[in-house]
Coordinates of C-alpha atoms and ligand atoms in Angstrom, one line a residue:
M1 CA 102.6 108.0 123.5
E2 CA 106.0 106.6 125.6
V3 CA 108.9 106.7 123.1
F4 CA 113.3 106.2 123.5
D5 CA 114.3 109.4 121.9
K6 CA 111.5 111.9 121.3
A7 CA 112.7 112.2 117.9
E8 CA 110.7 109.0 117.2
L9 CA 107.4 112.1 117.6
W10 CA 108.5 114.5 115.5
S11 CA 106.4 116.4 113.2
R12 CA 106.8 116.4 109.2
D13 CA 107.8 119.9 109.9
E14 CA 110.3 119.1 112.9
I15 CA 112.2 116.2 110.5
A16 CA 112.3 118.6 107.5
H17 CA 114.3 120.9 109.9
A18 CA 116.8 118.8 111.6
Q19 CA 117.0 117.2 108.0
L20 CA 118.4 120.6 106.5
T21 CA 120.9 120.9 109.3
R22 CA 122.4 117.8 109.6
L23 CA 122.3 117.4 106.4
K24 CA 124.3 121.0 105.7
T25 CA 126.8 119.1 108.7
T26 CA 127.1 116.3 106.6
I27 CA 128.1 118.0 103.6
G28 CA 130.7 119.9 105.0
R29 CA 131.9 116.6 106.6
A30 CA 131.7 114.8 103.6
A31 CA 133.4 117.1 101.5
K32 CA 136.8 116.4 103.5
C33 CA 137.4 112.7 101.4
D34 CA 138.3 113.3 97.8
F35 CA 135.8 111.2 96.6
Y36 CA 132.8 114.0 97.7
G37 CA 134.6 116.8 97.7
K38 CA 134.9 116.3 94.0
R39 CA 131.5 115.3 93.4
L40 CA 130.6 118.4 96.1
A41 CA 132.7 120.4 93.7
D42 CA 131.7 119.7 90.9
A43 CA 127.6 119.9 91.6
G44 CA 128.8 123.4 93.5
I45 CA 127.0 122.6 97.0
S46 CA 129.0 123.5 99.6
A47 CA 127.5 123.1 103.5
E48 CA 127.8 127.0 103.5
N49 CA 125.3 127.7 100.6
F50 CA 123.7 124.4 100.7
N51 CA 119.6 125.6 102.3
D52 CA 117.6 123.2 100.0
L53 CA 116.8 119.9 100.1
S54 CA 115.3 119.5 97.1
K55 CA 119.4 120.0 96.1
L56 CA 120.3 116.9 97.5
A57 CA 118.9 115.3 94.0
D58 CA 122.4 117.9 92.2
L59 CA 124.1 115.4 93.6
P60 CA 125.1 112.2 91.9
F61 CA 123.8 108.3 93.1
T62 CA 126.9 107.0 95.2
T63 CA 127.2 103.1 94.1
K64 CA 128.0 100.1 96.1
D65 CA 130.8 100.1 93.0
D66 CA 131.8 103.2 94.4
L67 CA 132.7 102.3 98.0
R68 CA 134.3 99.0 96.6
E69 CA 136.6 101.4 94.9
Q70 CA 137.3 103.5 98.4
Y71 CA 137.8 100.3 100.4
P72 CA 139.3 100.6 103.0
T73 CA 139.6 103.6 103.7
G74 CA 138.9 106.5 101.0
L75 CA 136.0 107.6 102.5
L76 CA 137.3 108.5 105.6
C77 CA 136.2 112.0 106.9
V78 CA 138.3 112.1 109.8
P79 CA 141.5 111.8 111.4
K80 CA 142.3 107.7 111.4
N81 CA 142.7 108.4 115.3
E82 CA 139.2 109.1 116.0
I83 CA 137.7 105.8 114.8
V84 CA 136.9 102.9 117.4
R85 CA 135.6 100.3 114.6
M86 CA 134.9 99.1 111.2
H87 CA 132.4 97.0 110.2
C88 CA 132.4 95.6 106.8
S89 CA 128.9 94.3 105.1
S90 CA 127.9 90.5 104.6
G91 CA 130.1 90.4 100.9
T92 CA 126.6 88.5 99.7
T93 CA 127.3 89.7 96.6
G94 CA 130.6 90.1 95.8
N95 CA 133.5 92.2 97.6
P96 CA 132.9 94.1 100.7
V97 CA 132.6 97.4 101.6
A98 CA 133.6 98.7 105.0
I99 CA 132.6 101.4 107.0
C100 CA 134.6 103.1 110.0
H101 CA 132.2 104.7 112.8
T102 CA 133.6 107.2 115.4
R103 CA 132.6 107.2 118.8
N104 CA 129.5 109.5 117.9
D105 CA 128.8 107.4 115.0
I106 CA 128.6 104.0 117.1
N107 CA 126.2 105.8 120.6
S108 CA 124.0 106.8 117.9
W109 CA 123.9 104.5 116.0
A110 CA 123.0 102.1 119.8
D111 CA 120.7 104.7 119.7
L112 CA 118.9 104.2 116.7
M113 CA 118.5 100.2 117.7
A114 CA 117.7 101.2 121.4
R115 CA 115.0 102.6 119.5
C116 CA 113.5 100.3 117.4
M117 CA 113.3 98.1 120.0
F118 CA 111.5 100.2 122.4
M119 CA 108.3 101.3 119.4
V120 CA 107.9 97.4 119.7
G121 CA 107.9 96.6 123.4
V122 CA 111.2 95.7 124.3
R123 CA 112.0 97.0 128.3
S124 CA 115.5 96.6 130.5
N125 CA 113.4 93.7 132.0
D126 CA 113.3 91.8 129.3
V127 CA 116.5 88.9 128.6
F128 CA 117.8 89.7 124.9
Q129 CA 118.8 87.2 122.8
N130 CA 121.1 87.4 119.7
M131 CA 120.6 84.7 117.2
S132 CA 122.8 86.4 114.6
G133 CA 126.0 85.9 113.3
Y134 CA 128.9 88.6 114.9
G135 CA 132.3 89.4 113.6
L136 CA 132.0 92.1 110.7
F137 CA 128.5 91.2 110.1
T138 CA 125.9 94.4 111.5
G139 CA 123.7 92.4 112.7
G140 CA 125.8 91.1 115.5
L141 CA 127.5 94.3 117.4
G142 CA 124.8 97.0 115.9
I143 CA 121.7 95.4 117.5
H144 CA 123.9 94.0 120.7
F145 CA 124.4 98.1 122.0
G146 CA 121.4 98.9 121.0
A147 CA 119.5 96.5 123.7
E148 CA 122.7 96.9 125.8
R149 CA 121.6 100.8 125.7
L150 CA 118.0 99.8 127.0
G151 CA 119.3 98.1 129.6
C152 CA 118.5 94.4 128.4
M153 CA 120.4 91.8 129.5
T154 CA 122.4 91.0 126.4
I155 CA 123.1 87.6 125.3
P156 CA 124.8 87.4 122.3
A157 CA 124.7 83.8 121.6
G158 CA 125.3 84.2 118.5
A159 CA 124.5 81.9 114.7
G160 CA 123.2 78.7 115.0
N161 CA 123.5 75.6 117.2
S162 CA 119.6 75.1 118.4
R163 CA 121.1 72.7 121.2
R164 CA 122.9 75.7 122.7
Q165 CA 120.6 78.6 122.2
L166 CA 117.1 76.4 123.5
K167 CA 119.3 76.1 126.8
L168 CA 120.6 79.3 127.0
V169 CA 116.7 80.5 126.3
R170 CA 115.9 78.2 129.3
D171 CA 118.7 78.9 131.5
F172 CA 118.1 82.7 131.4
G173 CA 114.6 83.3 131.0
T174 CA 114.7 84.4 127.3
T175 CA 112.0 86.9 126.2
V176 CA 113.0 88.8 123.2
V177 CA 115.4 87.6 120.3
H178 CA 117.0 89.0 117.3
I179 CA 117.4 86.1 114.5
L180 CA 117.2 85.9 110.3
P181 CA 114.4 84.6 109.0
S182 CA 115.6 81.3 107.1
Y183 CA 117.4 80.3 110.9
A184 CA 113.9 80.9 112.7
L185 CA 111.6 78.6 110.7
I186 CA 115.3 75.7 111.5
L187 CA 115.1 76.7 115.3
A188 CA 111.8 75.7 115.1
E189 CA 112.0 72.6 113.1
N190 CA 115.3 71.1 115.2
L191 CA 112.7 72.2 118.8
I192 CA 110.2 69.8 117.6
E193 CA 112.7 67.3 116.2
M194 CA 114.2 67.3 120.2
G195 CA 110.5 66.7 121.3
E196 CA 110.4 70.7 122.1
D197 CA 106.8 72.8 121.5
P198 CA 108.4 75.9 120.5
R199 CA 105.4 77.6 121.5
Q200 CA 106.1 76.9 125.4
I201 CA 109.2 78.8 125.6
P202 CA 109.1 82.3 126.7
I203 CA 110.2 83.7 123.6
R204 CA 107.8 86.9 123.3
I205 CA 109.0 88.8 120.8
A206 CA 111.6 88.2 117.5
L207 CA 114.0 90.9 115.4
V208 CA 113.7 89.6 112.0
G209 CA 115.4 91.4 109.3
A210 CA 119.3 91.3 107.2
E211 CA 116.9 89.3 104.2
P212 CA 113.9 89.0 102.8
Y213 CA 111.1 87.2 103.3
T214 CA 107.1 87.5 102.7
D215 CA 104.5 88.1 105.2
A216 CA 103.4 84.7 105.1
F217 CA 107.0 83.7 106.5
R218 CA 106.4 86.0 109.4
R219 CA 103.0 84.5 110.1
R220 CA 104.6 81.3 110.6
I221 CA 107.4 82.7 112.4
E222 CA 104.4 83.7 114.8
D223 CA 102.3 80.5 114.7
L224 CA 104.9 78.2 115.4
F225 CA 106.7 80.0 118.1
D226 CA 103.6 82.0 120.1
L227 CA 105.6 85.0 119.2
K228 CA 105.3 88.4 117.8
V229 CA 108.2 89.2 114.9
Y230 CA 108.9 93.0 114.1
N231 CA 110.6 92.8 110.8
S232 CA 113.8 95.0 110.9
F233 CA 116.1 97.2 108.1
G234 CA 119.3 98.1 108.1
L235 CA 122.6 97.5 105.5
S236 CA 126.5 98.4 106.6
E237 CA 126.7 101.0 104.7
M238 CA 123.8 103.0 106.8
N239 CA 125.4 101.6 110.0
G240 CA 123.3 98.4 109.7
P241 CA 120.0 97.8 111.7
G242 CA 118.2 101.0 113.0
V243 CA 117.7 102.4 109.7
A244 CA 114.3 101.5 109.7
F245 CA 111.6 99.1 111.5
E246 CA 107.7 98.4 112.3
C247 CA 105.8 99.5 114.5
P248 CA 103.2 97.7 117.3
E249 CA 100.9 97.9 112.9
Q250 CA 103.2 95.7 111.6
N251 CA 102.2 97.4 109.0
G252 CA 105.1 98.7 106.8
L253 CA 108.8 100.0 108.3
H254 CA 109.4 103.3 109.5
I255 CA 112.8 105.4 108.4
W256 CA 113.9 107.5 110.8
E257 CA 113.9 110.5 109.0
D258 CA 116.2 112.7 111.2
A259 CA 118.8 110.2 110.9
Y260 CA 118.8 108.6 106.9
I261 CA 117.1 110.7 104.0
P262 CA 115.7 108.0 102.0
E263 CA 114.3 108.2 98.2
I264 CA 112.8 105.7 95.8
I265 CA 113.5 106.2 92.7
D266 CA 112.9 104.2 89.3
P267 CA 116.3 102.2 89.0
V268 CA 116.5 102.5 85.1
T269 CA 116.0 106.4 84.9
G270 CA 117.1 107.3 88.3
K271 CA 113.7 109.3 88.7
P272 CA 111.9 109.9 92.0
C273 CA 109.3 107.1 92.0
A274 CA 105.7 108.3 93.2
D275 CA 104.0 106.8 96.4
G276 CA 103.2 103.4 96.0
E277 CA 105.5 103.1 93.7
I278 CA 108.0 100.1 94.1
G279 CA 111.8 101.6 93.0
E280 CA 115.2 100.9 94.1
L281 CA 116.0 102.7 97.8
V282 CA 118.2 105.8 97.7
L283 CA 120.0 106.1 101.8
T284 CA 122.1 109.7 102.9
S285 CA 123.4 109.4 106.0
L286 CA 122.3 112.0 108.4
C287 CA 123.7 111.8 111.8
R288 CA 127.4 110.2 110.9
E289 CA 130.9 111.2 111.3
G290 CA 133.7 108.9 109.9
M291 CA 132.3 108.1 106.6
P292 CA 129.2 109.9 105.5
V293 CA 127.3 108.0 103.0
L294 CA 125.7 110.8 100.5
R295 CA 122.6 109.4 97.9
Y296 CA 123.8 105.9 98.1
R297 CA 121.8 103.1 96.1
T298 CA 120.6 99.9 98.3
R299 CA 120.0 97.8 95.4
D300 CA 116.8 96.8 97.7
L301 CA 113.6 97.8 95.8
T302 CA 110.0 98.8 98.2
R303 CA 108.1 101.7 97.8
F304 CA 106.6 104.3 100.0
L305 CA 103.3 103.5 101.3
P306 CA 101.4 106.0 100.7
G307 CA 99.0 107.7 103.9
D308 CA 100.1 108.1 107.7
C309 CA 100.6 105.1 109.9
V310 CA 97.5 105.1 112.6
C311 CA 100.4 104.7 115.4
G312 CA 100.8 108.8 114.8
R313 CA 104.2 108.4 114.3
R314 CA 105.4 110.9 110.8
H315 CA 108.8 109.1 109.7
R316 CA 107.6 108.0 105.9
R317 CA 107.1 104.0 105.9
M318 CA 108.5 101.5 103.0
D319 CA 107.0 98.0 102.4
R320 CA 108.9 95.0 103.6
I321 CA 111.9 95.1 100.6
L322 CA 110.4 92.6 97.6
G323 CA 114.2 91.5 97.3
R324 CA 117.6 92.7 96.1
A325 CA 117.3 94.4 92.3
D326 CA 120.9 92.0 92.4
D327 CA 118.2 89.0 93.3
M328 CA 116.2 88.7 89.9
F329 CA 116.9 86.3 87.4
I330 CA 114.9 85.5 83.7
V331 CA 113.9 82.4 83.1
K332 CA 112.5 82.3 79.3
G333 CA 112.4 86.1 79.1
V334 CA 110.6 86.6 82.4
N335 CA 111.8 88.4 85.5
I336 CA 111.4 86.8 88.7
Y337 CA 112.1 87.5 92.3
P338 CA 113.0 85.0 94.5
M339 CA 110.0 86.6 96.8
Q340 CA 107.0 85.5 94.3
I341 CA 107.5 82.0 94.6
E342 CA 107.9 82.3 98.4
K343 CA 104.7 84.0 98.7
V344 CA 103.0 81.0 96.7
L345 CA 104.8 77.6 98.4
M346 CA 104.0 79.6 102.3
S347 CA 100.5 79.4 101.2
F348 CA 100.7 75.7 101.4
P349 CA 100.6 74.7 105.2
E350 CA 102.1 71.4 104.1
V351 CA 105.1 73.4 102.8
G352 CA 107.8 72.8 105.9
K353 CA 110.6 75.5 106.6
N354 CA 112.8 75.4 103.5
Y355 CA 113.0 75.8 100.1
L356 CA 115.5 76.1 97.4
I357 CA 115.3 77.6 93.4
L358 CA 117.6 76.2 91.0
L359 CA 117.8 77.3 87.1
E360 CA 119.2 74.6 85.0
N361 CA 119.7 74.6 81.1
D362 CA 118.6 71.0 79.8
G363 CA 120.1 71.7 76.3
I364 CA 116.9 73.2 74.9
G365 CA 116.0 76.3 77.0
D366 CA 115.7 77.4 80.4
V367 CA 114.4 75.2 83.1
L368 CA 113.2 76.6 86.9
R369 CA 113.7 74.4 89.3
V370 CA 112.0 74.6 93.0
Q371 CA 112.7 72.2 95.4
V372 CA 110.3 72.5 98.5
E373 CA 110.5 70.3 101.8
I374 CA 107.4 68.9 103.0
E375 CA 106.1 68.6 106.1
K376 CA 106.4 64.7 107.5
Q377 CA 103.3 64.0 107.9
H378 CA 101.8 64.7 105.0
F379 CA 105.6 63.1 103.8
V380 CA 103.9 60.0 104.7
E381 CA 100.7 60.4 102.5
D382 CA 100.2 58.4 99.5
M383 CA 102.1 59.2 96.2
R384 CA 98.3 60.2 95.1
A385 CA 97.8 62.6 97.1
L386 CA 101.6 64.2 97.2
H387 CA 101.5 64.6 93.5
G388 CA 98.8 66.3 93.7
L389 CA 99.7 68.9 95.7
R390 CA 103.2 68.9 93.3
D391 CA 100.5 69.8 90.3
T392 CA 99.0 72.2 92.6
I393 CA 102.3 74.3 93.6
A394 CA 103.5 74.4 90.4
R395 CA 100.2 75.3 89.0
R396 CA 99.8 78.0 91.7
L397 CA 103.7 79.2 90.9
R398 CA 103.0 79.4 87.1
D399 CA 99.6 81.5 87.7
E400 CA 102.6 83.9 89.7
I401 CA 105.1 84.2 87.8
L402 CA 104.0 83.1 84.6
V403 CA 106.7 79.9 83.8
T404 CA 105.9 76.2 84.8
P405 CA 108.5 75.3 87.2
R406 CA 108.8 72.1 87.5
V407 CA 108.4 71.7 91.1
E408 CA 110.1 68.9 93.7
L409 CA 108.6 67.7 96.8
V410 CA 111.0 66.5 99.4
E411 CA 111.3 65.2 102.8
G412 CA 111.4 68.1 105.9
N413 CA 115.9 68.8 106.8
T414 CA 117.0 67.4 103.2
L415 CA 118.0 70.7 101.8
L416 CA 121.2 72.6 101.9
R417 CA 121.2 74.8 105.0
A418 CA 123.4 78.5 105.1
E419 CA 125.3 79.5 107.7
G420 CA 123.9 82.7 107.7
K421 CA 122.1 84.8 105.0
A422 CA 120.0 82.2 103.4
V423 CA 120.7 81.3 99.6
R424 CA 117.3 81.0 97.9
V425 CA 118.5 80.9 94.3
V426 CA 121.0 78.5 92.7
D427 CA 122.6 79.6 89.1
N428 CA 123.6 76.7 87.1
R429 CA 122.9 78.4 83.9
K430 CA 126.2 80.4 84.5
P431 CA 129.1 79.0 83.0
K432 CA 131.5 77.7 86.2
Ligands
LIG1 P1 125.5 92.2 102.3 O1 124.5 93.1 101.3 O2 126.3 91.8 102.0 O3 124.3 91.4 103.0 P2 124.5 93.8 104.7 O4 125.6 92.9 106.0 O5 124.8 95.1 104.6 O6 125.5 92.9 103.2 O7 123.1 93.5 104.3 C1 122.4 94.5 103.6 C2 120.8 93.4 103.4 O8 120.1 92.8 103.7 C3 120.5 94.9 102.7 O9 120.9 95.7 101.7 C4 118.9 93.9 102.2 O10 119.3 93.4 101.0 C5 119.1 92.9 103.1 N1 118.3 93.1 104.2 C6 118.6 93.7 105.8 N2 117.2 93.6 106.5 C7 116.4 92.9 105.5 C8 114.7 93.4 105.4 N3 114.4 93.4 106.7 N4 114.5 92.5 104.5 C9 115.4 92.4 103.6 N5 116.3 92.7 103.1 C10 117.3 93.0 104.2
LIG2 ZN1 103.6 103.3 112.5

């Protein structure tokens, strides 16, 4: 198998060996900041005495709040002048977290990203257009430098503006894009409105990530554009994209275990989950100098996929992210994730490109409203057919989430579109 980096094909033994060596180095580096210095001392762990990977569990978890408290540079483990760049999380769920990178950090990140892209068939003769936001968001520069590392002609198009995206695709013959799932469907819709056929443009591969989406959503993007979609996972705290990526099998994302130690834990007890069991992903960085992060609770829910991938890579696979622990909402005592709703909606061909979940209180109790865009050709159908569709969707949703929602069908392109990551849930029950 041709690979960008031979670590991609390491055996389990080789991975474990590298993990131990790199974790020792990481512990030595992390001890240089007060925060980890104290935690490591309390746990009796030092670079010298750390000789068993299972001892990692003696360290407490690092939470998002820990990182927020250390903002902006509390976790810095190298002199400031060795830092060449900083990034922040998008702040989707609150105050930002800042991560500072040394030159080596930036290089190893670009290598990881190039590895992901090479794995799914991107080569130096591809033209790569990055349709994600730039700036502090790691989906911009993070993927950009990976594409350049591969030698692709790289177009930093940025987010939105479908007309300009299309012009760049046409003028430069773009073959690979990076795009948010929510924007991919919107782009398709805008192209169709401009009288274009999205299947006729030359893009053959889309790297899609940064927010949760279902497999049904993926198939929609693939069908609309006639291309292959590969799921890309990462988070600013662990550099950004390049942490885990789907291989050509499209059956789970390989976590690059030579660069990260993954754990999946029960979010309540903190105990490890068995393979196949859903829990919270916890990550430890192994190659970072500027700001190593140990046992970081991502709040992302997934599971290790049991068994080996047929592609031959031995880096463990995780399932696509089910959602963030923070995304879960409770209606009438039932825990619900937006992706459960998306899964049902996307199984209806009549359903269009966007949906919105509204939580309200009508004075008697919680009301779950689901607004669903319907494809134009179906919206002109008679009222009876539309009501029938609405009731069928409501019934199928109830079967999935055990709460009967109020489904409202709306015309395509009428729901709010987010600039960056999609807003799927608006909770109007909380006091403003
Ligand atoms: P923020 O948490 O503010 O959005 P980031 O920009 O660092 O900050 O985003 C990282 C988060 O985005 C992850 O923790 C995860 O919740 C989500 N994410 C990233 N990639 C994916 C993906 N492929 N599938 C689902 N969720 C993803
Ligand atoms: Zn594989």
